[in-house]
Amino acid sequence: MSQRLLSCTQQFFAIENTLNSYLVSKVPSYLVRLHLTYQNSGETRLANLIKSCRYAVIEDTSYNNWNGGTCLHDVVLFAPLTVISTIALDEIAQVTSRICEDLGKLAHGVENEGFHAVRLNLDDEKDPDCQRATRFSAKLPMNPNSVEFWKPAYARIFISHRDAHKRDARLLGNALEGFGLSCFVAHDTIVPRSEWRTEIMKGLETMEIMLVFLTDDFEQSPWCQQEVGYALGKSIPIISIKFGHRDPPGFISNFQAFRGSTENIALTARGLFPFIDEALGKPERLVDILISKLIESPNWSESKERFERLESVVTKLTDAQVAILLEGFRINDQLHDAYYLTSSDRFNRFLKNVTGESFVRRGAIIKKVTLDDLRQPETK
């Protein structure tokens, strides 16, 4: 990869730094430390609040220019009614400020990141934000970056399936990988000579979404039932893909299944994209990954395939995403010299569809249309 293209890619991931936040990865251990500290000092209410909560981190809620620029995050604590009711309304600001201050003490020395605020909300099973939050546990969660089978920066998807259908499950996983999704499919994903139960537990502990490869024989497997139960217990979003005639069983029966086809795995993967994107609860994350894959394209054939993938699922781009896309197009000759992208205004039409604005190309440079541009013919 050229140095200029590498710089462009680094700029892209500087914008989407939620995938690489060091401080966010430390929040579980910080909460364990606070729980023990409050417990040992006799601050029972604070200790119980931490122990009983679910927590979520809202990243980049504030920014300051100190020390070269610092991104600040909010921590949201979802507490049950029996616990939250012990804190009077006029105490909430004091309690949340105290926890935020103590989190800041633990984060002392972390460069370019910090905590902006702690929020306290009621634990509500019907609240999608609460459902996506993580339950506090004195057992520190496994760091996904330490699990070798997950692709760095990709969303982590565990595909639960019967052994008899592992080939089709793997084909689906391969198709989803093109959309920025790293898929665990036991036993294909497991490295030879690894202890398979241990590897499955690693996948379950670090997954972000569970896909149920729902065949008619799915519920006959106690392993599949346990995997689904594990996801339910951790409040991990579950999406069922129906390949047979049976509806989702048990506690996932109230969720509408997505109709899949083993005859057209690529179409199934594309159709799943918006559901997975929504379930992740992280707007723009998967789109950012698709953009990064396109601007890093190594040849014209890949440029066509990666562009078609982006075009097939993306309906809107932010100004920041457009800027990165245009810079990548300018730098990478496998994009601006790709006939498929430049013929018939294909690339420009895509930009117009996702932004509502018109664009003009001059060689490798694409910019928004101005009155002067309209008076000049476009370079083919």
GROMACS .gro file of C-alpha atoms in nm:
model
  380
    1MET     CA    1   0.000   0.000   0.000
    2SER     CA    2   0.140   0.345  -0.089
    3GLN     CA    3   0.235   0.584   0.191
    4ARG     CA    4  -0.032   0.830   0.078
    5LEU     CA    5  -0.303   0.564   0.080
    6LEU     CA    6  -0.185   0.442   0.420
    7SER     CA    7  -0.213   0.799   0.549
    8CYS     CA    8  -0.567   0.821   0.411
    9THR     CA    9  -0.661   0.495   0.581
   10GLN     CA   10  -0.514   0.613   0.910
   11GLN     CA   11  -0.713   0.935   0.879
   12PHE     CA   12  -1.027   0.729   0.827
   13PHE     CA   13  -0.976   0.525   1.141
   14ALA     CA   14  -0.895   0.841   1.337
   15ILE     CA   15  -1.253   0.945   1.264
   16GLU     CA   16  -1.396   0.605   1.360
   17ASN     CA   17  -1.185   0.562   1.673
   18THR     CA   18  -1.460   0.375   1.853
   19LEU     CA   19  -1.306   0.056   1.717
   20ASN     CA   20  -0.973   0.118   1.886
   21SER     CA   21  -1.051   0.307   2.210
   22TYR     CA   22  -0.812   0.201   2.484
   23LEU     CA   23  -1.006   0.370   2.763
   24VAL     CA   24  -1.336   0.209   2.667
   25SER     CA   25  -1.172  -0.134   2.687
   26LYS     CA   26  -1.068  -0.054   3.045
   27VAL     CA   27  -1.414   0.040   3.172
   28PRO     CA   28  -1.503  -0.315   3.294
   29SER     CA   29  -1.188  -0.338   3.510
   30TYR     CA   30  -1.238   0.018   3.636
   31LEU     CA   31  -1.592  -0.067   3.752
   32VAL     CA   32  -1.465  -0.377   3.932
   33ARG     CA   33  -1.206  -0.161   4.107
   34LEU     CA   34  -1.467   0.098   4.206
   35HIS     CA   35  -1.702  -0.171   4.338
   36LEU     CA   36  -1.431  -0.314   4.564
   37THR     CA   37  -1.316   0.032   4.673
   38TYR     CA   38  -1.667   0.143   4.770
   39GLN     CA   39  -1.735  -0.189   4.940
   40ASN     CA   40  -1.415  -0.176   5.146
   41SER     CA   41  -1.475   0.184   5.250
   42GLY     CA   42  -1.830   0.111   5.368
   43GLU     CA   43  -2.001   0.306   5.091
   44THR     CA   44  -2.269   0.042   5.049
   45ARG     CA   45  -2.502   0.235   4.820
   46LEU     CA   46  -2.232   0.308   4.565
   47ALA     CA   47  -2.102  -0.049   4.584
   48ASN     CA   48  -2.452  -0.190   4.527
   49LEU     CA   49  -2.513   0.053   4.242
   50ILE     CA   50  -2.204  -0.069   4.056
   51LYS     CA   51  -2.266  -0.435   4.140
   52SER     CA   52  -2.626  -0.438   4.016
   53CYS     CA   53  -2.589  -0.224   3.706
   54ARG     CA   54  -2.563  -0.276   3.337
   55TYR     CA   55  -2.325  -0.031   3.176
   56ALA     CA   56  -2.267   0.119   2.836
   57VAL     CA   57  -2.012   0.365   2.704
   58ILE     CA   58  -2.120   0.647   2.475
   59GLU     CA   59  -1.802   0.746   2.298
   60ASP     CA   60  -1.677   1.088   2.192
   61THR     CA   61  -1.954   1.288   2.362
   62SER     CA   62  -1.713   1.577   2.413
   63TYR     CA   63  -1.372   1.694   2.299
   64ASN     CA   64  -1.110   1.939   2.420
   65ASN     CA   65  -0.780   2.059   2.279
   66TRP     CA   66  -0.572   1.979   2.586
   67ASN     CA   67  -0.250   1.782   2.525
   68GLY     CA   68  -0.299   1.762   2.150
   69GLY     CA   69  -0.668   1.683   2.171
   70THR     CA   70  -0.866   1.463   2.409
   71CYS     CA   71  -1.182   1.261   2.332
   72LEU     CA   72  -1.420   1.231   2.626
   73HIS     CA   73  -1.672   0.951   2.681
   74ASP     CA   74  -1.991   0.913   2.886
   75VAL     CA   75  -2.063   0.604   3.096
   76VAL     CA   76  -2.430   0.512   3.137
   77LEU     CA   77  -2.529   0.298   3.435
   78PHE     CA   78  -2.865   0.117   3.414
   79ALA     CA   79  -2.970   0.024   3.769
   80PRO     CA   80  -3.276  -0.174   3.890
   81LEU     CA   81  -3.555   0.014   4.064
   82THR     CA   82  -3.472  -0.132   4.407
   83VAL     CA   83  -3.124   0.018   4.387
   84ILE     CA   84  -3.189   0.344   4.205
   85SER     CA   85  -3.467   0.430   4.450
   86THR     CA   86  -3.212   0.450   4.734
   87ILE     CA   87  -3.067   0.760   4.568
   88ALA     CA   88  -3.277   1.071   4.620
   89LEU     CA   89  -3.346   1.291   4.317
   90ASP     CA   90  -3.135   1.575   4.453
   91GLU     CA   91  -2.846   1.332   4.509
   92ILE     CA   92  -2.821   1.203   4.153
   93ALA     CA   93  -2.589   1.477   4.030
   94GLN     CA   94  -2.361   1.432   4.332
   95VAL     CA   95  -2.347   1.052   4.295
   96THR     CA   96  -2.283   1.052   3.921
   97SER     CA   97  -2.019   1.326   3.954
   98ARG     CA   98  -1.843   1.123   4.224
   99ILE     CA   99  -1.832   0.808   4.009
  100CYS     CA  100  -1.713   1.006   3.707
  101GLU     CA  101  -1.438   1.167   3.917
  102ASP     CA  102  -1.326   0.827   4.048
  103LEU     CA  103  -1.322   0.681   3.697
  104GLY     CA  104  -1.103   0.974   3.598
  105LYS     CA  105  -0.859   0.892   3.878
  106LEU     CA  106  -0.828   0.536   3.752
  107ALA     CA  107  -0.776   0.665   3.398
  108HIS     CA  108  -0.498   0.901   3.506
  109GLY     CA  109  -0.211   0.871   3.261
  110VAL     CA  110  -0.424   0.759   2.964
  111GLU     CA  111  -0.340   1.000   2.685
  112ASN     CA  112  -0.595   1.167   2.457
  113GLU     CA  113  -0.898   1.004   2.624
  114GLY     CA  114  -1.103   1.076   2.935
  115PHE     CA  115  -1.447   1.061   3.094
  116HIS     CA  116  -1.695   1.343   3.041
  117ALA     CA  117  -1.991   1.231   3.253
  118VAL     CA  118  -2.167   0.939   3.420
  119ARG     CA  119  -2.542   0.905   3.367
  120LEU     CA  120  -2.782   0.703   3.578
  121ASN     CA  121  -3.087   0.541   3.417
  122LEU     CA  122  -3.348   0.287   3.521
  123ASP     CA  123  -3.282  -0.072   3.412
  124ASP     CA  124  -3.563  -0.134   3.165
  125GLU     CA  125  -3.576  -0.458   2.966
  126LYS     CA  126  -3.782  -0.287   2.695
  127ASP     CA  127  -3.524  -0.013   2.641
  128PRO     CA  128  -3.303  -0.104   2.339
  129ASP     CA  129  -3.009   0.089   2.488
  130CYS     CA  130  -3.043  -0.103   2.813
  131GLN     CA  131  -3.066  -0.433   2.624
  132ARG     CA  132  -2.734  -0.360   2.454
  133ALA     CA  133  -2.565  -0.263   2.780
  134THR     CA  134  -2.326  -0.505   2.952
  135ARG     CA  135  -2.402  -0.655   3.292
  136PHE     CA  136  -2.147  -0.582   3.560
  137SER     CA  137  -1.940  -0.883   3.659
  138ALA     CA  138  -1.654  -0.920   3.902
  139LYS     CA  139  -1.508  -1.157   3.644
  140LEU     CA  140  -1.337  -0.932   3.394
  141PRO     CA  141  -1.461  -0.984   3.038
  142MET     CA  142  -1.225  -1.129   2.782
  143ASN     CA  143  -1.056  -0.876   2.557
  144PRO     CA  144  -1.178  -0.946   2.199
  145ASN     CA  145  -0.843  -0.825   2.065
  146SER     CA  146  -0.678  -1.121   2.236
  147VAL     CA  147  -0.895  -1.374   2.049
  148GLU     CA  148  -0.706  -1.473   1.738
  149PHE     CA  149  -0.999  -1.572   1.518
  150TRP     CA  150  -1.168  -1.229   1.521
  151LYS     CA  151  -1.052  -0.990   1.247
  152PRO     CA  152  -0.935  -0.659   1.397
  153ALA     CA  153  -1.189  -0.373   1.374
  154TYR     CA  154  -1.461  -0.600   1.226
  155ALA     CA  155  -1.792  -0.657   1.403
  156ARG     CA  156  -1.790  -0.995   1.580
  157ILE     CA  157  -2.064  -1.239   1.475
  158PHE     CA  158  -2.120  -1.586   1.625
  159ILE     CA  159  -2.314  -1.816   1.389
  160SER     CA  160  -2.496  -2.089   1.583
  161HIS     CA  161  -2.572  -2.386   1.357
  162ARG     CA  162  -2.606  -2.763   1.336
  163ASP     CA  163  -2.292  -2.951   1.229
  164ALA     CA  164  -2.469  -3.090   0.923
  165HIS     CA  165  -2.504  -2.736   0.788
  166LYS     CA  166  -2.159  -2.600   0.872
  167ARG     CA  167  -2.062  -2.571   0.505
  168ASP     CA  168  -2.352  -2.337   0.431
  169ALA     CA  169  -2.291  -2.152   0.758
  170ARG     CA  170  -1.928  -2.100   0.657
  171LEU     CA  171  -2.031  -1.975   0.312
  172LEU     CA  172  -2.260  -1.724   0.481
  173GLY     CA  173  -1.979  -1.620   0.714
  174ASN     CA  174  -1.747  -1.568   0.417
  175ALA     CA  175  -2.009  -1.357   0.240
  176LEU     CA  176  -2.069  -1.146   0.550
  177GLU     CA  177  -1.696  -1.086   0.590
  178GLY     CA  178  -1.708  -0.866   0.281
  179PHE     CA  179  -1.946  -0.639   0.473
  180GLY     CA  180  -1.705  -0.589   0.763
  181LEU     CA  181  -1.830  -0.879   0.976
  182SER     CA  182  -1.594  -1.135   1.130
  183CYS     CA  183  -1.787  -1.459   1.175
  184PHE     CA  184  -1.720  -1.750   1.411
  185VAL     CA  185  -1.843  -2.080   1.268
  186ALA     CA  186  -1.749  -2.379   1.482
  187HIS     CA  187  -1.572  -2.598   1.391
  188ASP     CA  188  -1.440  -2.435   1.074
  189THR     CA  189  -1.310  -2.127   1.255
  190ILE     CA  190  -1.128  -2.320   1.527
  191VAL     CA  191  -0.754  -2.352   1.475
  192PRO     CA  192  -0.638  -2.715   1.445
  193ARG     CA  193  -0.526  -2.873   1.775
  194SER     CA  194  -0.720  -2.616   1.979
  195GLU     CA  195  -0.958  -2.740   2.249
  196TRP     CA  196  -1.289  -2.677   2.076
  197ARG     CA  197  -1.503  -2.613   2.386
  198THR     CA  198  -1.258  -2.345   2.498
  199GLU     CA  199  -1.265  -2.180   2.155
  200ILE     CA  200  -1.645  -2.183   2.144
  201MET     CA  201  -1.655  -2.015   2.486
  202LYS     CA  202  -1.412  -1.750   2.362
  203GLY     CA  203  -1.647  -1.682   2.073
  204LEU     CA  204  -1.952  -1.666   2.297
  205GLU     CA  205  -1.785  -1.438   2.552
  206THR     CA  206  -1.663  -1.187   2.295
  207MET     CA  207  -1.938  -1.190   2.027
  208GLU     CA  208  -2.141  -0.878   1.955
  209ILE     CA  209  -2.424  -1.044   1.761
  210MET     CA  210  -2.552  -1.401   1.742
  211LEU     CA  211  -2.687  -1.527   1.412
  212VAL     CA  212  -2.904  -1.838   1.443
  213PHE     CA  213  -2.868  -2.051   1.129
  214LEU     CA  214  -3.223  -2.179   1.173
  215THR     CA  215  -3.276  -2.514   1.004
  216ASP     CA  216  -3.556  -2.757   1.083
  217ASP     CA  217  -3.325  -2.965   1.301
  218PHE     CA  218  -3.176  -2.671   1.493
  219GLU     CA  219  -3.368  -2.709   1.819
  220GLN     CA  220  -3.278  -3.079   1.841
  221SER     CA  221  -2.920  -2.982   1.928
  222PRO     CA  222  -2.853  -2.917   2.299
  223TRP     CA  223  -2.536  -2.729   2.197
  224CYS     CA  224  -2.733  -2.486   1.981
  225GLN     CA  225  -2.987  -2.439   2.259
  226GLN     CA  226  -2.711  -2.362   2.509
  227GLU     CA  227  -2.547  -2.114   2.273
  228VAL     CA  228  -2.877  -1.928   2.229
  229GLY     CA  229  -2.933  -1.938   2.605
  230TYR     CA  230  -2.588  -1.790   2.661
  231ALA     CA  231  -2.667  -1.502   2.423
  232LEU     CA  232  -3.003  -1.440   2.592
  233GLY     CA  233  -2.838  -1.439   2.934
  234LYS     CA  234  -2.586  -1.177   2.822
  235SER     CA  235  -2.851  -0.969   2.639
  236ILE     CA  236  -2.663  -1.019   2.312
  237PRO     CA  237  -2.880  -0.932   2.008
  238ILE     CA  238  -3.000  -1.246   1.828
  239ILE     CA  239  -3.102  -1.260   1.462
  240SER     CA  240  -3.257  -1.581   1.329
  241ILE     CA  241  -3.209  -1.670   0.962
  242LYS     CA  242  -3.479  -1.915   0.859
  243PHE     CA  243  -3.362  -2.176   0.609
  244GLY     CA  244  -3.633  -2.436   0.669
  245HIS     CA  245  -3.998  -2.436   0.767
  246ARG     CA  246  -3.976  -2.411   1.147
  247ASP     CA  247  -4.009  -2.080   1.328
  248PRO     CA  248  -3.757  -1.972   1.595
  249PRO     CA  249  -3.798  -2.193   1.905
  250GLY     CA  250  -3.827  -2.115   2.275
  251PHE     CA  251  -3.740  -1.769   2.406
  252ILE     CA  252  -3.650  -1.636   2.061
  253SER     CA  253  -3.986  -1.734   1.911
  254ASN     CA  254  -4.119  -1.379   1.950
  255PHE     CA  255  -3.854  -1.241   1.713
  256GLN     CA  256  -3.937  -1.238   1.343
  257ALA     CA  257  -3.690  -1.455   1.153
  258PHE     CA  258  -3.514  -1.334   0.839
  259ARG     CA  259  -3.582  -1.562   0.541
  260GLY     CA  260  -3.253  -1.697   0.405
  261SER     CA  261  -3.157  -1.901   0.102
  262THR     CA  262  -2.871  -2.147   0.073
  263GLU     CA  263  -2.912  -2.117  -0.305
  264ASN     CA  264  -2.817  -1.751  -0.293
  265ILE     CA  265  -2.591  -1.689   0.006
  266ALA     CA  266  -2.469  -1.354  -0.132
  267LEU     CA  267  -2.826  -1.221  -0.144
  268THR     CA  268  -2.889  -1.348   0.209
  269ALA     CA  269  -2.577  -1.169   0.337
  270ARG     CA  270  -2.677  -0.843   0.170
  271GLY     CA  271  -3.028  -0.865   0.311
  272LEU     CA  272  -2.894  -0.925   0.662
  273PHE     CA  273  -2.670  -0.617   0.658
  274PRO     CA  274  -2.927  -0.356   0.774
  275PHE     CA  275  -3.054  -0.585   1.051
  276ILE     CA  276  -2.703  -0.648   1.182
  277ASP     CA  277  -2.616  -0.280   1.149
  278GLU     CA  278  -2.921  -0.184   1.357
  279ALA     CA  279  -2.861  -0.457   1.616
  280LEU     CA  280  -2.504  -0.340   1.675
  281GLY     CA  281  -2.640  -0.003   1.788
  282LYS     CA  282  -2.333   0.178   1.653
  283PRO     CA  283  -2.443   0.405   1.368
  284GLU     CA  284  -2.209   0.422   1.068
  285ARG     CA  285  -1.964   0.161   1.198
  286LEU     CA  286  -2.018  -0.099   0.928
  287VAL     CA  287  -2.043   0.166   0.657
  288ASP     CA  288  -1.706   0.303   0.771
  289ILE     CA  289  -1.554  -0.044   0.735
  290LEU     CA  290  -1.695  -0.080   0.383
  291ILE     CA  291  -1.549   0.258   0.287
  292SER     CA  292  -1.208   0.165   0.427
  293LYS     CA  293  -1.210  -0.162   0.229
  294LEU     CA  294  -1.296   0.025  -0.091
  295ILE     CA  295  -1.028   0.292  -0.060
  296GLU     CA  296  -0.770   0.020   0.009
  297SER     CA  297  -0.868  -0.180  -0.301
  298PRO     CA  298  -0.557  -0.348  -0.454
  299ASN     CA  299  -0.685  -0.391  -0.811
  300TRP     CA  300  -0.966  -0.299  -1.052
  301SER     CA  301  -1.151  -0.627  -1.003
  302GLU     CA  302  -1.162  -0.576  -0.626
  303SER     CA  303  -1.264  -0.213  -0.678
  304LYS     CA  304  -1.570  -0.327  -0.873
  305GLU     CA  305  -1.665  -0.591  -0.616
  306ARG     CA  306  -1.611  -0.367  -0.314
  307PHE     CA  307  -1.795  -0.075  -0.472
  308GLU     CA  308  -2.094  -0.293  -0.561
  309ARG     CA  309  -2.105  -0.416  -0.203
  310LEU     CA  310  -2.102  -0.060  -0.069
  311GLU     CA  311  -2.359   0.056  -0.322
  312SER     CA  312  -2.595  -0.234  -0.247
  313VAL     CA  313  -2.643  -0.153   0.123
  314VAL     CA  314  -2.561   0.215   0.180
  315THR     CA  315  -2.834   0.475   0.144
  316LYS     CA  316  -2.673   0.770   0.322
  317LEU     CA  317  -2.323   0.902   0.390
  318THR     CA  318  -2.205   1.171   0.628
  319ASP     CA  319  -1.987   1.461   0.513
  320ALA     CA  320  -1.689   1.302   0.690
  321GLN     CA  321  -1.745   0.971   0.513
  322VAL     CA  322  -1.775   1.143   0.175
  323ALA     CA  323  -1.450   1.332   0.239
  324ILE     CA  324  -1.262   1.010   0.317
  325LEU     CA  325  -1.414   0.837   0.015
  326LEU     CA  326  -1.314   1.118  -0.222
  327GLU     CA  327  -0.962   1.136  -0.083
  328GLY     CA  328  -0.923   0.760  -0.120
  329PHE     CA  329  -1.053   0.783  -0.478
  330ARG     CA  330  -0.795   1.053  -0.557
  331ILE     CA  331  -0.500   0.868  -0.407
  332ASN     CA  332  -0.571   0.512  -0.522
  333ASP     CA  333  -0.526   0.465  -0.898
  334GLN     CA  334  -0.713   0.132  -0.867
  335LEU     CA  335  -1.020   0.350  -0.809
  336HIS     CA  336  -0.980   0.658  -1.027
  337ASP     CA  337  -0.846   0.451  -1.318
  338ALA     CA  338  -1.113   0.181  -1.282
  339TYR     CA  339  -1.338   0.198  -1.588
  340TYR     CA  340  -1.627   0.035  -1.402
  341LEU     CA  341  -1.635   0.316  -1.144
  342THR     CA  342  -1.589   0.607  -1.383
  343SER     CA  343  -1.797   0.493  -1.682
  344SER     CA  344  -2.157   0.615  -1.712
  345ASP     CA  345  -2.103   0.845  -1.412
  346ARG     CA  346  -2.144   0.535  -1.190
  347PHE     CA  347  -1.938   0.664  -0.898
  348ASN     CA  348  -2.083   1.015  -0.919
  349ARG     CA  349  -2.438   0.880  -0.935
  350PHE     CA  350  -2.376   0.678  -0.621
  351LEU     CA  351  -2.253   0.990  -0.442
  352LYS     CA  352  -2.561   1.181  -0.551
  353ASN     CA  353  -2.792   0.903  -0.434
  354VAL     CA  354  -2.642   0.894  -0.084
  355THR     CA  355  -2.598   1.271  -0.037
  356GLY     CA  356  -2.862   1.437  -0.253
  357GLU     CA  357  -2.590   1.654  -0.409
  358SER     CA  358  -2.426   1.646  -0.751
  359PHE     CA  359  -2.056   1.580  -0.808
  360VAL     CA  360  -1.817   1.638  -1.097
  361ARG     CA  361  -1.496   1.448  -1.176
  362ARG     CA  362  -1.177   1.596  -1.317
  363GLY     CA  363  -0.945   1.300  -1.361
  364ALA     CA  364  -0.872   1.163  -1.015
  365ILE     CA  365  -1.045   1.451  -0.837
  366ILE     CA  366  -1.415   1.450  -0.754
  367LYS     CA  367  -1.583   1.751  -0.598
  368LYS     CA  368  -1.931   1.888  -0.550
  369VAL     CA  369  -2.078   2.058  -0.854
  370THR     CA  370  -2.060   2.438  -0.880
  371LEU     CA  371  -2.197   2.668  -1.149
  372ASP     CA  372  -1.852   2.683  -1.307
  373ASP     CA  373  -1.836   2.304  -1.321
  374LEU     CA  374  -2.166   2.287  -1.507
  375ARG     CA  375  -2.017   2.498  -1.787
  376GLN     CA  376  -1.732   2.252  -1.850
  377PRO     CA  377  -1.747   1.896  -1.993
  378GLU     CA  378  -1.659   1.615  -1.749
  379THR     CA  379  -1.330   1.431  -1.806
  380LYS     CA  380  -1.389   1.071  -1.896
   0.00000   0.00000   0.00000
